[in-house]
PDB file of C-alpha atoms in Angstrom:
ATOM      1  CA  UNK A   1      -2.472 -25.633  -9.995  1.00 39.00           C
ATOM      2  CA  UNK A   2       0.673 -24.990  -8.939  1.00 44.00           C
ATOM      3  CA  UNK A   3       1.075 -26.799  -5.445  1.00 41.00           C
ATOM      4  CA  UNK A   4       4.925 -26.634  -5.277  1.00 52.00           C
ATOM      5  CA  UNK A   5       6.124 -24.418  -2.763  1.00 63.00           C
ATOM      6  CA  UNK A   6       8.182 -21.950  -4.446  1.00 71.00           C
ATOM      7  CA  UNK A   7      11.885 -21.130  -3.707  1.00 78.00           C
ATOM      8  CA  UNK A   8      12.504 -18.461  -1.179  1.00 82.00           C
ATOM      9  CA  UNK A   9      13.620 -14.745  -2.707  1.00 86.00           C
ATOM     10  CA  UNK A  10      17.347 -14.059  -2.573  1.00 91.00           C
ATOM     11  CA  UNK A  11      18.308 -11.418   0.128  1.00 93.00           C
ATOM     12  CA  UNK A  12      19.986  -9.289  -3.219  1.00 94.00           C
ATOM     13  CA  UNK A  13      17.075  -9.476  -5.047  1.00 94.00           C
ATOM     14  CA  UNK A  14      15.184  -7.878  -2.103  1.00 96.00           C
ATOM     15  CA  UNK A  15      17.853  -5.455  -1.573  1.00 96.00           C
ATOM     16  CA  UNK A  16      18.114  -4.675  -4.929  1.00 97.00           C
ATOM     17  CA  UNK A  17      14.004  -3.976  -5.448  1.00 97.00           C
ATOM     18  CA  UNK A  18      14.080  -2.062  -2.041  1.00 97.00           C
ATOM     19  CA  UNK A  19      16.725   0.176  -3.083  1.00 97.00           C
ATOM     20  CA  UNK A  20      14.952   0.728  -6.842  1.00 97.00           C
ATOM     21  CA  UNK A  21      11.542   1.565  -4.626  1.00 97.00           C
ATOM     22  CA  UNK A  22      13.710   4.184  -2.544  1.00 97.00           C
ATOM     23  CA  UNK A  23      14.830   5.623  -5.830  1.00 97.00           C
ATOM     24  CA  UNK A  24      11.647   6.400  -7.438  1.00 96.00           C
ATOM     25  CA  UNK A  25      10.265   7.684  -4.413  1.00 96.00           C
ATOM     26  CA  UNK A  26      12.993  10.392  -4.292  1.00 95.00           C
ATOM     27  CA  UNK A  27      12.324  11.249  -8.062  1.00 93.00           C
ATOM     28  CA  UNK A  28       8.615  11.191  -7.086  1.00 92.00           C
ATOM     29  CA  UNK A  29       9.200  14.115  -4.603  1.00 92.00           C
ATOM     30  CA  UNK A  30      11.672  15.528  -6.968  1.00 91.00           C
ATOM     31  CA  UNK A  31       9.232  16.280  -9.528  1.00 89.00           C
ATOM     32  CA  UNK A  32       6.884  17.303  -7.185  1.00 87.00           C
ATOM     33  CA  UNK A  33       8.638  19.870  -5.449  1.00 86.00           C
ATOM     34  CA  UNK A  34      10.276  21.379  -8.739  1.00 86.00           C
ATOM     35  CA  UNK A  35       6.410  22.511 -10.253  1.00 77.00           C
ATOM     36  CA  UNK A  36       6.405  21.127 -13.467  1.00 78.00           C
ATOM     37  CA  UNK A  37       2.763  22.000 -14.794  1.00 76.00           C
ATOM     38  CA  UNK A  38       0.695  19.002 -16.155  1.00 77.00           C
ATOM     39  CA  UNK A  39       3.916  16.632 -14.825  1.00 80.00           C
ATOM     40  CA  UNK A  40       3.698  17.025 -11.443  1.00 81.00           C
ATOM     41  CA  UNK A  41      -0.031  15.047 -12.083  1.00 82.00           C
ATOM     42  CA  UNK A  42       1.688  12.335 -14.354  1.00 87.00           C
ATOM     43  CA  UNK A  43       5.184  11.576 -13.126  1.00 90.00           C
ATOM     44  CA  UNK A  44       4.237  10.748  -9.581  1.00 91.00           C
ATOM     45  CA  UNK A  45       1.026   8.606 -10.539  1.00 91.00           C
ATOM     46  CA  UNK A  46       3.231   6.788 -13.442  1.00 93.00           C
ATOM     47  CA  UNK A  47       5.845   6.141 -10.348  1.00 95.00           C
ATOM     48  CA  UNK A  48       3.131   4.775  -8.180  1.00 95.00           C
ATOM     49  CA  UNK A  49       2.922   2.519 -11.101  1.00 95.00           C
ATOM     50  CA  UNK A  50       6.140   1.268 -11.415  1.00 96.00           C
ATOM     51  CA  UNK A  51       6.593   1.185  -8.074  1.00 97.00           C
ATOM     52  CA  UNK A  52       3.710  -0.519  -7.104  1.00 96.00           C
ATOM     53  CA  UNK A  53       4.446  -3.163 -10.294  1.00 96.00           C
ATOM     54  CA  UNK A  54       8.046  -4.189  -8.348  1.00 97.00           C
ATOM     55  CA  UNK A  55       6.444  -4.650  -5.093  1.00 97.00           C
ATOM     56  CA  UNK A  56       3.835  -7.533  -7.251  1.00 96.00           C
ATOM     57  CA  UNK A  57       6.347  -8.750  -9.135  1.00 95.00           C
ATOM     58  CA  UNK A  58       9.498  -9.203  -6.446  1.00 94.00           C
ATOM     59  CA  UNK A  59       7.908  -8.452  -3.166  1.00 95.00           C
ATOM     60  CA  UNK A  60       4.743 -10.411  -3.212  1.00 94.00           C
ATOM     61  CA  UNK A  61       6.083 -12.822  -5.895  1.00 92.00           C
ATOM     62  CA  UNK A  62       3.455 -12.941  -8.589  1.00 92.00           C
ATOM     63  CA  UNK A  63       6.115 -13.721 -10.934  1.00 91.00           C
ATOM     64  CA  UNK A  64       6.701 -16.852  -9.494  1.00 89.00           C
ATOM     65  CA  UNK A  65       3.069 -18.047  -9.109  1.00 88.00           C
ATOM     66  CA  UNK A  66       1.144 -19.676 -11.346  1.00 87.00           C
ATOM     67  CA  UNK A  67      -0.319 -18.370 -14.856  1.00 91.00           C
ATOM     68  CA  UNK A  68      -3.570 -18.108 -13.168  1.00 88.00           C
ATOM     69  CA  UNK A  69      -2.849 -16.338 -10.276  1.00 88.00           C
ATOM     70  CA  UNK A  70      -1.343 -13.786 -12.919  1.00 92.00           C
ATOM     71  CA  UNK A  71      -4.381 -13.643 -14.765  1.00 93.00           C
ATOM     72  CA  UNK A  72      -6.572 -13.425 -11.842  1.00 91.00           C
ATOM     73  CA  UNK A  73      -4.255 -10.158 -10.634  1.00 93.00           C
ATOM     74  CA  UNK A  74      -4.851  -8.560 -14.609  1.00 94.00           C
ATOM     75  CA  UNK A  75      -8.659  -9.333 -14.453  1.00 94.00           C
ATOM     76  CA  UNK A  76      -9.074  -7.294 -11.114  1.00 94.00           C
ATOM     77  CA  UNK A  77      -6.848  -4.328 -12.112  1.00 93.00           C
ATOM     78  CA  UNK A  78      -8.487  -4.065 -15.707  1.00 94.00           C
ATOM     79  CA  UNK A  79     -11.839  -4.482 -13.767  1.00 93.00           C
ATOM     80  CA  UNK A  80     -10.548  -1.594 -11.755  1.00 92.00           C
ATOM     81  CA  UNK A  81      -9.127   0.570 -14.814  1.00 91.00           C
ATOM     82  CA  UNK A  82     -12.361  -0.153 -16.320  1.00 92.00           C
ATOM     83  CA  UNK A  83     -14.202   1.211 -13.528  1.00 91.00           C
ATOM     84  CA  UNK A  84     -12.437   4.712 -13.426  1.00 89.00           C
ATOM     85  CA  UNK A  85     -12.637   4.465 -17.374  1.00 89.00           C
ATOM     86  CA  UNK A  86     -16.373   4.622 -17.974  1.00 90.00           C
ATOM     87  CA  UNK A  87     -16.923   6.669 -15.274  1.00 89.00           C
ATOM     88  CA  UNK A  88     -14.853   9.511 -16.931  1.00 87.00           C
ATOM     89  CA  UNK A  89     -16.959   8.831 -19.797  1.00 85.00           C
ATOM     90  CA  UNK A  90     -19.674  10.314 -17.665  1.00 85.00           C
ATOM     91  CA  UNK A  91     -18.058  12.793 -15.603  1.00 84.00           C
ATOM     92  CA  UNK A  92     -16.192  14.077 -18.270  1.00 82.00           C
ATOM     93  CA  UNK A  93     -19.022  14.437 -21.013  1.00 83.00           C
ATOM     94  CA  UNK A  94     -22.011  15.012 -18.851  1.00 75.00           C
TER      95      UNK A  94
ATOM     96  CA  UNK B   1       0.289 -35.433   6.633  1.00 50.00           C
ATOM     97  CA  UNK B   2       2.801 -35.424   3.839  1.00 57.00           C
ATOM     98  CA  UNK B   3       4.591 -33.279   1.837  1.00 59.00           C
ATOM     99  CA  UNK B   4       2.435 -33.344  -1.470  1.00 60.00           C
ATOM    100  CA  UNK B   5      -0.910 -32.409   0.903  1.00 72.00           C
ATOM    101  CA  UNK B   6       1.090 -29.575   3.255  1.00 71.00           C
ATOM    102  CA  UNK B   7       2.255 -27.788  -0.244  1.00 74.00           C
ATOM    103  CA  UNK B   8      -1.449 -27.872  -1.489  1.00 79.00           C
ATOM    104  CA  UNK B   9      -2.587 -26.675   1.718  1.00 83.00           C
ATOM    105  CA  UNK B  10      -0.113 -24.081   1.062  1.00 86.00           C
ATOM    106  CA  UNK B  11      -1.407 -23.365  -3.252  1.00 86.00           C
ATOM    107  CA  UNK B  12      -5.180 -22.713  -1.454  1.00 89.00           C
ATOM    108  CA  UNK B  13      -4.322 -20.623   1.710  1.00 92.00           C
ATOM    109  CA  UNK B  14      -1.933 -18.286  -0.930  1.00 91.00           C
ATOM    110  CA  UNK B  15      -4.862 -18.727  -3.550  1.00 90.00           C
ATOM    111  CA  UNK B  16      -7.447 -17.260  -0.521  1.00 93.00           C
ATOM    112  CA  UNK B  17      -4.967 -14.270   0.540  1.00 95.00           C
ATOM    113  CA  UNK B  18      -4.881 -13.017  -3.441  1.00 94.00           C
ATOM    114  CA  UNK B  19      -8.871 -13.356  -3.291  1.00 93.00           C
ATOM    115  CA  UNK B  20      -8.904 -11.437  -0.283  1.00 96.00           C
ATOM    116  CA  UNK B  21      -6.457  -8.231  -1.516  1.00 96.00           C
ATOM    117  CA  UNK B  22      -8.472  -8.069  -4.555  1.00 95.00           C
ATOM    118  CA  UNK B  23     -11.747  -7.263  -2.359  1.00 95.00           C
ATOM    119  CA  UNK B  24      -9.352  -4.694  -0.317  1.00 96.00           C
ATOM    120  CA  UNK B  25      -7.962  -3.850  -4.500  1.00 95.00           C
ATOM    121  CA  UNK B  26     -11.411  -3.322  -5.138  1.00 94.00           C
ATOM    122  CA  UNK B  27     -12.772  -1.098  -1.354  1.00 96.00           C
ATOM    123  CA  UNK B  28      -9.357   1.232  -1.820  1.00 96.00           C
ATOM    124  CA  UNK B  29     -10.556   1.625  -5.749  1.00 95.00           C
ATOM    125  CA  UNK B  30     -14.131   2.716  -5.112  1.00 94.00           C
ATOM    126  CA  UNK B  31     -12.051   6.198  -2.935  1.00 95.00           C
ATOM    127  CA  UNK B  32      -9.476   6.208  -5.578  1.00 94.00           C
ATOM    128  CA  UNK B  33     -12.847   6.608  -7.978  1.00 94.00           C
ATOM    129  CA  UNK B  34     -14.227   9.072  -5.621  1.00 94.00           C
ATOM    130  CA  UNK B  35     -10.932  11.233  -5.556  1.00 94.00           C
ATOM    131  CA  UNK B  36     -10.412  11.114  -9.495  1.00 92.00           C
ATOM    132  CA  UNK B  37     -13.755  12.044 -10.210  1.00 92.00           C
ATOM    133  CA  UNK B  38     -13.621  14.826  -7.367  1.00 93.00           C
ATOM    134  CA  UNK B  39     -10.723  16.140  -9.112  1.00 92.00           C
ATOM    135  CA  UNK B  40     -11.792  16.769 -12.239  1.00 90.00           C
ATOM    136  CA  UNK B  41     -14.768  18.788 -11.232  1.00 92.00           C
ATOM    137  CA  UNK B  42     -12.753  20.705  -8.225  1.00 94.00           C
ATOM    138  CA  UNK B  43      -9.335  21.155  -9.712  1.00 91.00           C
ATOM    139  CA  UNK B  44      -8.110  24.264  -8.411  1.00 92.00           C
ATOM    140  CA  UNK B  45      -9.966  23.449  -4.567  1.00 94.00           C
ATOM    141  CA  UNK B  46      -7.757  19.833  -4.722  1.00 93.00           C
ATOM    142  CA  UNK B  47      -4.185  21.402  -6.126  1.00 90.00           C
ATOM    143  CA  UNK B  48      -4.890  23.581  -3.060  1.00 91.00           C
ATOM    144  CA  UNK B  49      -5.812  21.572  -0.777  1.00 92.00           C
ATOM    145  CA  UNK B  50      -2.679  18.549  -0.858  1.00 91.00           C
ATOM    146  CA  UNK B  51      -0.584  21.660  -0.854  1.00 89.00           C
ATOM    147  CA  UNK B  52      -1.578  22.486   2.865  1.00 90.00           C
ATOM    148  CA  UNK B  53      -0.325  19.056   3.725  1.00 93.00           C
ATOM    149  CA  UNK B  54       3.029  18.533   4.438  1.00 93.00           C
ATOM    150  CA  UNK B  55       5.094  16.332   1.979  1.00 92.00           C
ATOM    151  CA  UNK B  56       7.833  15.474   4.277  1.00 94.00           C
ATOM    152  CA  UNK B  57       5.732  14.056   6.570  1.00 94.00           C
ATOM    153  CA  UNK B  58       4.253  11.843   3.528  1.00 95.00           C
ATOM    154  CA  UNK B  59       7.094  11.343   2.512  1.00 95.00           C
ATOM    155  CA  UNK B  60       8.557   9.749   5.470  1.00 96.00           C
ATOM    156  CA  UNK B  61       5.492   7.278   5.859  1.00 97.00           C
ATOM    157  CA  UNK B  62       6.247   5.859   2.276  1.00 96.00           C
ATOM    158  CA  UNK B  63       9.339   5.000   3.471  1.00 97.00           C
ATOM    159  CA  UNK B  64       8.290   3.904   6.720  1.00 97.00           C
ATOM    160  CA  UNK B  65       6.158   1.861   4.920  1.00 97.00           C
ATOM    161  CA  UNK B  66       8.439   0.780   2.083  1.00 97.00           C
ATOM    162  CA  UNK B  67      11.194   0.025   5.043  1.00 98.00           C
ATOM    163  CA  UNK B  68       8.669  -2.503   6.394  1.00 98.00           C
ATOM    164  CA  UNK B  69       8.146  -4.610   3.433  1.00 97.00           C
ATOM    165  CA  UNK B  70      11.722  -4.973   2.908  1.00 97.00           C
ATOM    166  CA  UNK B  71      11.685  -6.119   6.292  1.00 98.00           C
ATOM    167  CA  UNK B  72       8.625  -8.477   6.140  1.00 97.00           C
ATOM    168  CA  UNK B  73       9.901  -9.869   2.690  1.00 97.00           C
ATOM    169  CA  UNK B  74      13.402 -10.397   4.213  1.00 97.00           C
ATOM    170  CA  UNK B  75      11.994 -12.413   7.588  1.00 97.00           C
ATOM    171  CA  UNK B  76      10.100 -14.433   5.052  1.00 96.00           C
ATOM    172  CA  UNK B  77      13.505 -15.818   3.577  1.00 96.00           C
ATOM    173  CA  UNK B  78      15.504 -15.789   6.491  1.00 96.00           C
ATOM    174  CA  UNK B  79      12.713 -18.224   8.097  1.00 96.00           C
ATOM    175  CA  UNK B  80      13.304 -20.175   5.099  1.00 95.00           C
ATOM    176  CA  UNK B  81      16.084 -20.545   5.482  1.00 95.00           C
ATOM    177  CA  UNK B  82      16.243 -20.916   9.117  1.00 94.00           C
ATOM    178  CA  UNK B  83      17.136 -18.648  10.748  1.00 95.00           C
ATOM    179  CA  UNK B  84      14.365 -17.968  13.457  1.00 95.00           C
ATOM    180  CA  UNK B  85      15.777 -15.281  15.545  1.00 96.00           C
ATOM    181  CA  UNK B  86      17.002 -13.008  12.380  1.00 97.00           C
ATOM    182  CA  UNK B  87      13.181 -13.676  10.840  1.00 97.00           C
ATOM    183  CA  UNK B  88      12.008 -12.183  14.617  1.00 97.00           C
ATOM    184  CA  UNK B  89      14.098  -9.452  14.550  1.00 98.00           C
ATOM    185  CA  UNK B  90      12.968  -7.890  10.897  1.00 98.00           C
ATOM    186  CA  UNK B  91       9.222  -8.712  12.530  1.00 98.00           C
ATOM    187  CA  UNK B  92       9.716  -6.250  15.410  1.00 98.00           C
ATOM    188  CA  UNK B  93      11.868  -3.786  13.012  1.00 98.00           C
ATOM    189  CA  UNK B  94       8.150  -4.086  10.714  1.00 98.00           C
ATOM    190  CA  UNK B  95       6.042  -3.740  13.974  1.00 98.00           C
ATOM    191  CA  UNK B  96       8.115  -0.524  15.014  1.00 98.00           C
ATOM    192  CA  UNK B  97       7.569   0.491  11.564  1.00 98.00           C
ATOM    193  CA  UNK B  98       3.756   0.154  11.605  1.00 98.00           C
ATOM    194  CA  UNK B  99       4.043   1.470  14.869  1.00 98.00           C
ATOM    195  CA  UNK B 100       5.740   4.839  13.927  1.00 98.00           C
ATOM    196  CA  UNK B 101       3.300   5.441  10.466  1.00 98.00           C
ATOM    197  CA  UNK B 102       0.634   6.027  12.692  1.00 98.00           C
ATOM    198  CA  UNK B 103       2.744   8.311  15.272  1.00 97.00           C
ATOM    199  CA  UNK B 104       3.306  10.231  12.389  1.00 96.00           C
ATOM    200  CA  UNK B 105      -0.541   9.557  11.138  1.00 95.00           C
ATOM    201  CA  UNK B 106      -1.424  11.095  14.937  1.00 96.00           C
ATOM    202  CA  UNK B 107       0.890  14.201  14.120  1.00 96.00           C
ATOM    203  CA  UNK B 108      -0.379  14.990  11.213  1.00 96.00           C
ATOM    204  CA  UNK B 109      -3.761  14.696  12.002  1.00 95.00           C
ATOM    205  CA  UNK B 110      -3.849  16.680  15.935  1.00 95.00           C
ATOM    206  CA  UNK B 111      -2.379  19.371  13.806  1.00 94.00           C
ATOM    207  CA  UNK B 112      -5.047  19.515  10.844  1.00 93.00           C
ATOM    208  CA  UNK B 113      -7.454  19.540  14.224  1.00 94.00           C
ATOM    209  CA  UNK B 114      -6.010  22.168  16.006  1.00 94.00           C
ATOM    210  CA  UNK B 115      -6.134  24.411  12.519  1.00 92.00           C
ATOM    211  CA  UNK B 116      -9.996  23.743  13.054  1.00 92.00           C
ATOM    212  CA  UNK B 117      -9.976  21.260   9.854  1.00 92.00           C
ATOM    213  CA  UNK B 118     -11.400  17.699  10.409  1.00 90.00           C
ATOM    214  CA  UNK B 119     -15.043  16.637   9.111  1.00 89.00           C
ATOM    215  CA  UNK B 120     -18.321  19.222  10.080  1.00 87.00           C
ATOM    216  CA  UNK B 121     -15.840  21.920  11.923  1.00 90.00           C
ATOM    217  CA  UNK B 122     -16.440  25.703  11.182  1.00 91.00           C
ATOM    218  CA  UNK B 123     -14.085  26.158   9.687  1.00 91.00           C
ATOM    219  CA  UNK B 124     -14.086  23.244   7.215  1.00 89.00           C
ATOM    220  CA  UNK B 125     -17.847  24.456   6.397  1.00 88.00           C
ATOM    221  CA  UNK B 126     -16.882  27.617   5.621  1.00 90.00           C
ATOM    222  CA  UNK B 127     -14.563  26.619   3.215  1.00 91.00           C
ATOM    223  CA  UNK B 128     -15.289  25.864  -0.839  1.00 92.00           C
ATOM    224  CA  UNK B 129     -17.548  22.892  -1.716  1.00 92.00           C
ATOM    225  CA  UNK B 130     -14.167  21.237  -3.260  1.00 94.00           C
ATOM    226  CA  UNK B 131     -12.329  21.645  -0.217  1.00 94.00           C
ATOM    227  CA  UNK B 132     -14.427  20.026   1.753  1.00 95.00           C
ATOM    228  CA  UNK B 133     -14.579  17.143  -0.368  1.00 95.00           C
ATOM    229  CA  UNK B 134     -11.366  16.886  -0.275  1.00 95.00           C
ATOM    230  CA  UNK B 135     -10.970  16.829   3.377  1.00 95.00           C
ATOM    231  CA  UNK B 136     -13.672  14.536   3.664  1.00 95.00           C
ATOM    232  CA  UNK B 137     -11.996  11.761   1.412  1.00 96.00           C
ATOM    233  CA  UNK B 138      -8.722  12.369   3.198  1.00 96.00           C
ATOM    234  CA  UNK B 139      -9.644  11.680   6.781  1.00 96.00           C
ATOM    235  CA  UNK B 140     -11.902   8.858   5.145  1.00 96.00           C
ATOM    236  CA  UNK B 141      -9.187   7.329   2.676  1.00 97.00           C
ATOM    237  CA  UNK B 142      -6.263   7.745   5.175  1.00 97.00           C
ATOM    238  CA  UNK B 143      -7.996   6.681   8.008  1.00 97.00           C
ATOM    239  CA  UNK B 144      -8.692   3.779   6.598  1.00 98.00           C
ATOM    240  CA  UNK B 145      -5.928   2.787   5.339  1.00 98.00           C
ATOM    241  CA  UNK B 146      -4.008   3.659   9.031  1.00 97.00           C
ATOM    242  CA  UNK B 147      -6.396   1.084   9.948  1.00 98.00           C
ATOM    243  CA  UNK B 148      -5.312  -1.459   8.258  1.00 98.00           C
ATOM    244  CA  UNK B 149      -1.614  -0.746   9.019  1.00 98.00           C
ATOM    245  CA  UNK B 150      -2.469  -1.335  12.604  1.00 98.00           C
ATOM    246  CA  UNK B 151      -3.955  -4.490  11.844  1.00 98.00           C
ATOM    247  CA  UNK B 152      -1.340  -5.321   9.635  1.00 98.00           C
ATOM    248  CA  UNK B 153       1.221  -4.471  12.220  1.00 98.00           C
ATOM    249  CA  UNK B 154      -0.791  -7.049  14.683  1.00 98.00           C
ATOM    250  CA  UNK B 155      -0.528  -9.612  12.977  1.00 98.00           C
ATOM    251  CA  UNK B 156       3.279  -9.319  11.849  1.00 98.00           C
ATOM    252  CA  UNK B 157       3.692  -9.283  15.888  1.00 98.00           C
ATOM    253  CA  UNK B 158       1.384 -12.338  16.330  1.00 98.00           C
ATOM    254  CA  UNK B 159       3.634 -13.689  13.376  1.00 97.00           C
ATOM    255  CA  UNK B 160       7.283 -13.224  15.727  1.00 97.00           C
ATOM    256  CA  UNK B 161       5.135 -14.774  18.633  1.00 97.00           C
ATOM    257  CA  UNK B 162       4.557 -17.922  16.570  1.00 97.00           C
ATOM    258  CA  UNK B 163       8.275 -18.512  15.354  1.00 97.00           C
ATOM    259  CA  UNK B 164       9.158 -17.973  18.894  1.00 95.00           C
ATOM    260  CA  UNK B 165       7.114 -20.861  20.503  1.00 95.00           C
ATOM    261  CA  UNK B 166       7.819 -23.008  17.168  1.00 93.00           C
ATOM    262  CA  UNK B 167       4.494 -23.234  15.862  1.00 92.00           C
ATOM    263  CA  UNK B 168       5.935 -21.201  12.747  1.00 94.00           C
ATOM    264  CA  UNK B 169       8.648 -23.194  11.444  1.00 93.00           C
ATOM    265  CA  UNK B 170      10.949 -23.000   8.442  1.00 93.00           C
ATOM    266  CA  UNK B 171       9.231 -26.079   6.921  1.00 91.00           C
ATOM    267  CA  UNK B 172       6.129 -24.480   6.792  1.00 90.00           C
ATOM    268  CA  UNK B 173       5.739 -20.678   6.363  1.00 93.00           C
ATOM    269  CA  UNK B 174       2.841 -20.116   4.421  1.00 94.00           C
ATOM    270  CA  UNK B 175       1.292 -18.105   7.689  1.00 95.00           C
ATOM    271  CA  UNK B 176       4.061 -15.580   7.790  1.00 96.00           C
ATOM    272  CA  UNK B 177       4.216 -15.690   3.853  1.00 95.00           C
ATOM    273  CA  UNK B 178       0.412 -14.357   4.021  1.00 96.00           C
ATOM    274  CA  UNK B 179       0.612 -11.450   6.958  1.00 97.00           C
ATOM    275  CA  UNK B 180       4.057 -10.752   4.708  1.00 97.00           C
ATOM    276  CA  UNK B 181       1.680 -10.274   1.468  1.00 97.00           C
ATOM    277  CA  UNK B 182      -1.136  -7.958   3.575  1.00 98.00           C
ATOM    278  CA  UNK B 183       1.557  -5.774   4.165  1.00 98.00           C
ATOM    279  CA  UNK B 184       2.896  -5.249   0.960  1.00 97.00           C
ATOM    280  CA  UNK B 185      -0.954  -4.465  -0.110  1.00 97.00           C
ATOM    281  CA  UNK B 186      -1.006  -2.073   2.468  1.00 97.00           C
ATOM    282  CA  UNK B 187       2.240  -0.255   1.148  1.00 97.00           C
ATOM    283  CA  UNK B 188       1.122  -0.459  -2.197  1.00 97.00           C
ATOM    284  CA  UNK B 189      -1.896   1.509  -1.367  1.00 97.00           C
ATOM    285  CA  UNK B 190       0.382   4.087   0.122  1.00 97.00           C
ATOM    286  CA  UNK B 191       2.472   4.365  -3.053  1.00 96.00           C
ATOM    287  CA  UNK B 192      -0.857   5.760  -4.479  1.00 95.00           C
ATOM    288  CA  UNK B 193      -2.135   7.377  -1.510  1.00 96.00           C
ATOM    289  CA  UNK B 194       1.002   9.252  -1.292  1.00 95.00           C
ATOM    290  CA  UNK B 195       1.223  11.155  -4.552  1.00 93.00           C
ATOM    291  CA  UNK B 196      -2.857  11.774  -4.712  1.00 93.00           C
ATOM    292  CA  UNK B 197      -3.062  13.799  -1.521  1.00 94.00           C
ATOM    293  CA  UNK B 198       0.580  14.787  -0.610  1.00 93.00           C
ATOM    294  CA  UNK B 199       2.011  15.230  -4.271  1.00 90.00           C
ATOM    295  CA  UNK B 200      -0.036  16.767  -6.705  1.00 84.00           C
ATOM    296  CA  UNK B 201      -0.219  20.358  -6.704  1.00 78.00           C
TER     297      UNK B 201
END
């Protein structure tokens, strides 16, 4: 396990990932206020995404942690994506 | 105790927060399950629905909410590095943050009431079956999640308490580190929360 006590996150890194985050917000409501058919369904929910991905990765710090913690994180949002998967199987083919 | 035990201390408390989010990953996915499969069957009634809401005021609460992790990631390094007082002030800039999400949460929602919409009203029942699903999953799904930005918020402000009578100290700041990482869950869920009900239309 990884006991050691990571260092602390720069204050430009955190700057830097806060600023990115403001960013894709904007283009978020961009899209959404422009109508863009089918996109206005995709963009935003592949922003959350990305978005969502810094706040992990530089926010919360999984990049730093250990391997396991990493694979831990993958095995609940697979789980999760899993989930939604099969039951579109059903909803959508009923 | 020493410094080898205090840092494994440290490994199991952070290993027990990740446990936790992933229950709170896994409550927040059954509603994101519930929406998406809502969706599908009630297109039209959803598109129309997140369209009476008002984006701005979504808007502003993701970055209400994205203001306050910057904040709560920022006191985590500035207690690190010791600066007590600076790590206090982000706290209480976080706090004011939780603080005005759910001003803006109380808003939105007296006005949704006063149009007659909020769960078993008239006028809610007389609308389309989709509608009133997706009504139901917003005051469920939202208020839940305002929920947990109060308690989030509590414990940030327990957090400042504990740096100011020194029982949070730079040497040691896995506490704050964990409130810190609730937060950030709590924003995340926004970031989806956010485009499902306020964006797509």
């Amino acid at each position: 396990m990884s006991a050691e006590n990571h260092a602390p996150a720069s204050y430009r890194s955190i700057v830097l990932t806060y600023l990115a985050l403001l960013l894709l917000a904007a283009v978020s409501v961009t899209v959404s206020i422009c109508h863009l058919g089918a996109a206005n369904v995709w963009v935003p929910l592949g922003i959350g995404v990305l978005q969502a991905a810094l706040v992990v990765m530089y926010f919360m710090h999984l990049r730093k942690e250990h391997w396991l913690w990493q694979l831990l994180f993958l095995i609940v949002v697979m789980s999760l994506e899993m989930f939604i998967g099969l039951t579109f199987v059903d909803v959508l083919y009923r | 105790m020493n410094h080898a035990s205090v840092s494994e201390t440290n490994a199991t408390a952070r290993l027990g927060m990740w446990l936790f989010l992933f229950t709170e990953i896994m409550m927040f996915g059954g509603l994101f399950l519930l929406y998406a499969s809502y969706r599908v069957r009630f297109p039209q009634a959803f598109s129309d629905s997140a369209q009476q809401l008002n984006i701005w005021l979504g808007a502003a609460n993701a970055l209400i909410l994205l203001t306050g992790s910057f904040c709560t990631t920022l006191s985590v390094t500035a207690l690190r590095r010791g600066s007590r007082r600076l790590a206090m002030i982000l706290l209480a800039i976080t706090v004011l943050m939780g603080g005005l999400f759910l001003f803006n949460h109380y808003l939105e929602w007296s006005g949704q009431i006063r149009a007659g919409i909020y769960p078993n009203s008239p006028v809610l029942d007389h609308m389309s079956h989709g509608e009133i699903l997706f009504f139901g999953l917003y005051y469920v799904t939202l208020g839940l999640h305002g929920l947990h930005v109060l308690i989030g918020s509590i414990i940030l402000a327990v957090m400042a308490v504990f740096i100011g009578r020194g029982s949070l100290t730079p040497e040691d700041t896995i506490k704050l580190e964990n409130a810190s990482l609730f937060w950030h869950l709590v924003d995340i869920i926004w970031i989806f929360l956010f485009p499902l009900y306020y964006l797509m239309h």
